[in-house]
mmCIF file with all atom_site columns, C-alpha atoms in Angstrom:
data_model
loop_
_atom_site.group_PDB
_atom_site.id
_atom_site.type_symbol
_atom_site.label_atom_id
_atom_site.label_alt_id
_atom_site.label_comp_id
_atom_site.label_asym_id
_atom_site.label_entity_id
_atom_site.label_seq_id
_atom_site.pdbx_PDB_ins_code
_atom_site.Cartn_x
_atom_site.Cartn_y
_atom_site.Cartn_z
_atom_site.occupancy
_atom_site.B_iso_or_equiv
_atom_site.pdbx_formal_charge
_atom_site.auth_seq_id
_atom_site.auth_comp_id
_atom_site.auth_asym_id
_atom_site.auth_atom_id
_atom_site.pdbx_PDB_model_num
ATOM 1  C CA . UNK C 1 1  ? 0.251   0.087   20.507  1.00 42.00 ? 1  UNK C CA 1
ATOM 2  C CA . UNK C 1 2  ? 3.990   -0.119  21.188  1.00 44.00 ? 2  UNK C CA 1
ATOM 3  C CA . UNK C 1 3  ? 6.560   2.070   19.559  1.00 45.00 ? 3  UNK C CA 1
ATOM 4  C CA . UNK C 1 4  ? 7.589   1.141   15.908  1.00 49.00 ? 4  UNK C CA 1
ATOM 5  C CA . UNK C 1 5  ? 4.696   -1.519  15.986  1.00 53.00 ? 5  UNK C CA 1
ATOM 6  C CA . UNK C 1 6  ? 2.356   -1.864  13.957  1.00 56.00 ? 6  UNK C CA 1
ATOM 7  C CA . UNK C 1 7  ? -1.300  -4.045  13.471  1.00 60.00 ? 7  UNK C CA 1
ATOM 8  C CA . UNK C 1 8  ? -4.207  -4.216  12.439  1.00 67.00 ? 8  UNK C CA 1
ATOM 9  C CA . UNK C 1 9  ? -6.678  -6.222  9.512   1.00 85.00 ? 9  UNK C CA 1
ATOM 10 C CA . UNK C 1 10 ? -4.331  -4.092  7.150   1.00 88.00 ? 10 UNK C CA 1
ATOM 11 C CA . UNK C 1 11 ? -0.621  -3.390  7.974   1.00 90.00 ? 11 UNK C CA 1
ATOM 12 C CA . UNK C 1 12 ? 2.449   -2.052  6.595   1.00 93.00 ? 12 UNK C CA 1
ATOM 13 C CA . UNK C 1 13 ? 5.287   -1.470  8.698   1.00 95.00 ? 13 UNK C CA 1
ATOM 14 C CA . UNK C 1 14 ? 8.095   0.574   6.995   1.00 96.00 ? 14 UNK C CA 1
ATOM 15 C CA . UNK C 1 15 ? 7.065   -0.269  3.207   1.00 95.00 ? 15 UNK C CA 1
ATOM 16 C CA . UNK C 1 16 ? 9.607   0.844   0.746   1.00 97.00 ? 16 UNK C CA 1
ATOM 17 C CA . UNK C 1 17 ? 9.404   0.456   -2.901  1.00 97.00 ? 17 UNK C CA 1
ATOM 18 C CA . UNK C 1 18 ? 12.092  1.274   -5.914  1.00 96.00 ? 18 UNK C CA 1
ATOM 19 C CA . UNK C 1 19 ? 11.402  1.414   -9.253  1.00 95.00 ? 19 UNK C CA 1
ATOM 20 C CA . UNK C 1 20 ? 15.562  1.688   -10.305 1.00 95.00 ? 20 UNK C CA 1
ATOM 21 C CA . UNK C 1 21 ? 16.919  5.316   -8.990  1.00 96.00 ? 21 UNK C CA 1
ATOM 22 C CA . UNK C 1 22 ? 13.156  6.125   -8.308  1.00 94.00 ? 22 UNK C CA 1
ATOM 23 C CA . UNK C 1 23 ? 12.050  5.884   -4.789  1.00 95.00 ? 23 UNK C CA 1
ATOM 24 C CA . UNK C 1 24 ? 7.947   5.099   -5.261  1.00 94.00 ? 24 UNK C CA 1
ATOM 25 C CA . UNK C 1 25 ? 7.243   4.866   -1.586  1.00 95.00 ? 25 UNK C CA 1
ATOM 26 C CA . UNK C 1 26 ? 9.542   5.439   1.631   1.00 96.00 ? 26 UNK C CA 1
ATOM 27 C CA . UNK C 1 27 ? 9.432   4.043   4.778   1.00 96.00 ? 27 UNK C CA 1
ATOM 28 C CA . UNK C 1 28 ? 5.444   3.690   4.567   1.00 95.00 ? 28 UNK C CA 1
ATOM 29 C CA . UNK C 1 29 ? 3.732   2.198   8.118   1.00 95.00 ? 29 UNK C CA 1
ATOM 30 C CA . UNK C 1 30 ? 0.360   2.391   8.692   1.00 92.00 ? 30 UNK C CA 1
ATOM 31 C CA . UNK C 1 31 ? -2.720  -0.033  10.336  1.00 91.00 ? 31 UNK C CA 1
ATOM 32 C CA . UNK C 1 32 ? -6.798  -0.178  9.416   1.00 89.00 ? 32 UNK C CA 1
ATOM 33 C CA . UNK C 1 33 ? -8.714  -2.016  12.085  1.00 88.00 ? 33 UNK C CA 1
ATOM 34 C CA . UNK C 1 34 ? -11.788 -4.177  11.008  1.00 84.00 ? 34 UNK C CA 1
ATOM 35 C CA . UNK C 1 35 ? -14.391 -2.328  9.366   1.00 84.00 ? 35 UNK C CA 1
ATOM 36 C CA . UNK C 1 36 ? -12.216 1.506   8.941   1.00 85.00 ? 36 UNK C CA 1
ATOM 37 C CA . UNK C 1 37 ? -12.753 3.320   6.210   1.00 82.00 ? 37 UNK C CA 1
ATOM 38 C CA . UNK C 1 38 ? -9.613  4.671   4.444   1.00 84.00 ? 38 UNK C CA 1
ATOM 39 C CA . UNK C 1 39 ? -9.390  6.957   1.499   1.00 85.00 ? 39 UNK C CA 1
ATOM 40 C CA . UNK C 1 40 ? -5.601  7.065   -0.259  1.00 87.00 ? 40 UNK C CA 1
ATOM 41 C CA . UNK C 1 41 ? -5.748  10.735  -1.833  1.00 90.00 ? 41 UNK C CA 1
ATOM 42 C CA . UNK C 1 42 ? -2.765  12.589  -2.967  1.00 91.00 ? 42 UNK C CA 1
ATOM 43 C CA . UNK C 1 43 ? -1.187  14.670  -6.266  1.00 93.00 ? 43 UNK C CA 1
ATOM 44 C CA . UNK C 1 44 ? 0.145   12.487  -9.239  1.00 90.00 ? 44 UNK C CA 1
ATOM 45 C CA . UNK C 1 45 ? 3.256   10.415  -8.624  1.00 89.00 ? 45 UNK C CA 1
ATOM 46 C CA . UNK C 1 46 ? 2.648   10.603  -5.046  1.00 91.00 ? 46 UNK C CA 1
ATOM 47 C CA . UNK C 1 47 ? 2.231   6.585   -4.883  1.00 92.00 ? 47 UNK C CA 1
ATOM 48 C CA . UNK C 1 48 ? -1.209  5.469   -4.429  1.00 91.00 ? 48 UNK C CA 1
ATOM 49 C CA . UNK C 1 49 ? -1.253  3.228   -7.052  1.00 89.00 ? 49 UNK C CA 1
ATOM 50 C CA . UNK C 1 50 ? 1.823   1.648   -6.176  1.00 93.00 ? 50 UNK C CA 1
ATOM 51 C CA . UNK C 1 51 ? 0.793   1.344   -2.016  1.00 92.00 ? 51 UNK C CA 1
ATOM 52 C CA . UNK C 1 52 ? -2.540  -0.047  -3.691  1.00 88.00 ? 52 UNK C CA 1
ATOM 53 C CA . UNK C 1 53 ? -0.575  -2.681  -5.890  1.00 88.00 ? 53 UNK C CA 1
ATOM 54 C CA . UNK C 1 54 ? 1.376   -3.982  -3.395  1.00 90.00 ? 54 UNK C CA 1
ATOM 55 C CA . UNK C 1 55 ? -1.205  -4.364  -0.895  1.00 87.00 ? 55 UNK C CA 1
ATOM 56 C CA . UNK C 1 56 ? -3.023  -6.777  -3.605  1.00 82.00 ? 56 UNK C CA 1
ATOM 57 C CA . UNK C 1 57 ? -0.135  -8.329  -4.166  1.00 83.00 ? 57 UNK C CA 1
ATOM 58 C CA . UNK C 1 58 ? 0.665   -7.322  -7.858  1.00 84.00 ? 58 UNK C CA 1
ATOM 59 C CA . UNK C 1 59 ? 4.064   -5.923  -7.015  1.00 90.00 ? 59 UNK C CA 1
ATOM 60 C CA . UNK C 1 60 ? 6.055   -6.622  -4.190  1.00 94.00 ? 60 UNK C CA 1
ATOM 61 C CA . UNK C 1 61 ? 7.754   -4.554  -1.907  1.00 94.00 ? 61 UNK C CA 1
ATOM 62 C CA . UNK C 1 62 ? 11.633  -3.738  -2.161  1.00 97.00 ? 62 UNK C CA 1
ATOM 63 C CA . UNK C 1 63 ? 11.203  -3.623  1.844   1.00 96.00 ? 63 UNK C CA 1
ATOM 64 C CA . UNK C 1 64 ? 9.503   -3.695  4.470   1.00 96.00 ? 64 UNK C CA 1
ATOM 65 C CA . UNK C 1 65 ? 6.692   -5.881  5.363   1.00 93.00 ? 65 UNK C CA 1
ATOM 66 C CA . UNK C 1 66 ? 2.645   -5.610  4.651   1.00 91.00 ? 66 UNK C CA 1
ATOM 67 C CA . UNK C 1 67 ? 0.064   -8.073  6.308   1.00 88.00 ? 67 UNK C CA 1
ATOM 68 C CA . UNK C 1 68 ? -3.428  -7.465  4.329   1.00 81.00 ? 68 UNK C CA 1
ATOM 69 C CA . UNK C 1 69 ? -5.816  -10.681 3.801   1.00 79.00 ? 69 UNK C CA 1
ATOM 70 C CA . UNK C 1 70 ? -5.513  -12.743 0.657   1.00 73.00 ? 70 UNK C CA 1
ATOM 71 C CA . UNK C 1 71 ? -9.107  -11.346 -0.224  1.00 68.00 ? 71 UNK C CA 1
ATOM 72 C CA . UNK C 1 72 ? -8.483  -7.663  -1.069  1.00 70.00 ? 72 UNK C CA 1
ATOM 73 C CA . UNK C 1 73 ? -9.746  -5.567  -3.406  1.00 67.00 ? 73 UNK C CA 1
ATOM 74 C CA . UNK C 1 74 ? -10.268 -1.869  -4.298  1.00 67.00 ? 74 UNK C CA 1
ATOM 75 C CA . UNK C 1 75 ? -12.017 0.014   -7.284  1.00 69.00 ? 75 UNK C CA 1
ATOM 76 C CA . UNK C 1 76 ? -9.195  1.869   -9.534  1.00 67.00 ? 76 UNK C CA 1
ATOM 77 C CA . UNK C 1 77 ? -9.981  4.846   -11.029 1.00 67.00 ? 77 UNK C CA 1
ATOM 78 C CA . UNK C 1 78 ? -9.352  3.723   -14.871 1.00 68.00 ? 78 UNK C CA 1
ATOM 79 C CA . UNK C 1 79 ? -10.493 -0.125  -15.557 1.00 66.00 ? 79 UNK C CA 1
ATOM 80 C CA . UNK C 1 80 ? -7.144  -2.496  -15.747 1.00 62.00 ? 80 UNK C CA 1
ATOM 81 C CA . UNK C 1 81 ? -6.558  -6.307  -15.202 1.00 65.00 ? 81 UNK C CA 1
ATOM 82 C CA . UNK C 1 82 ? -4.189  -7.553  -13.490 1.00 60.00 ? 82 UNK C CA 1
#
């Protein structure tokens, strides 16, 4: 993989997202190949819930790009609809 590229099934290639003066995520870039396993763990705040919104396309990003298929889905922790 070249420098400052990214692919993969899932990508997100320096994701940034602002909620006002509130920086959720920063400069974010990752890739899962077909068939990874990823687990998104981290303290409260730390933006999992917002990296997991935006890669189903419920909110977008303030920059930066994501590539993820239009058939996503993960399993939140308390029961919402979107």
């Amino acid at each position: 993989m070249a420098a400052g590229s990214v692919h993969g099934v899932i990508a997100a290639q320096g994701l940034t997202k602002r909620f006002g003066a509130r920086t959720a995520l920063r400069d974010v870039s990752f890739a899962l190949a077909d068939q990874e396993t990823v687990a998104v763990i981290g303290p409260n705040g730390a933006g999992k819930t917002t990296l997991l919104s935006i890669l189903g396309g419920v909110l977008p990003t303030t920059s930066g790009t994501v590539s993820a298929p239009d058939a996503l889905g993960w399993v939140p922790q308390q029961p919402a609809i979107y």
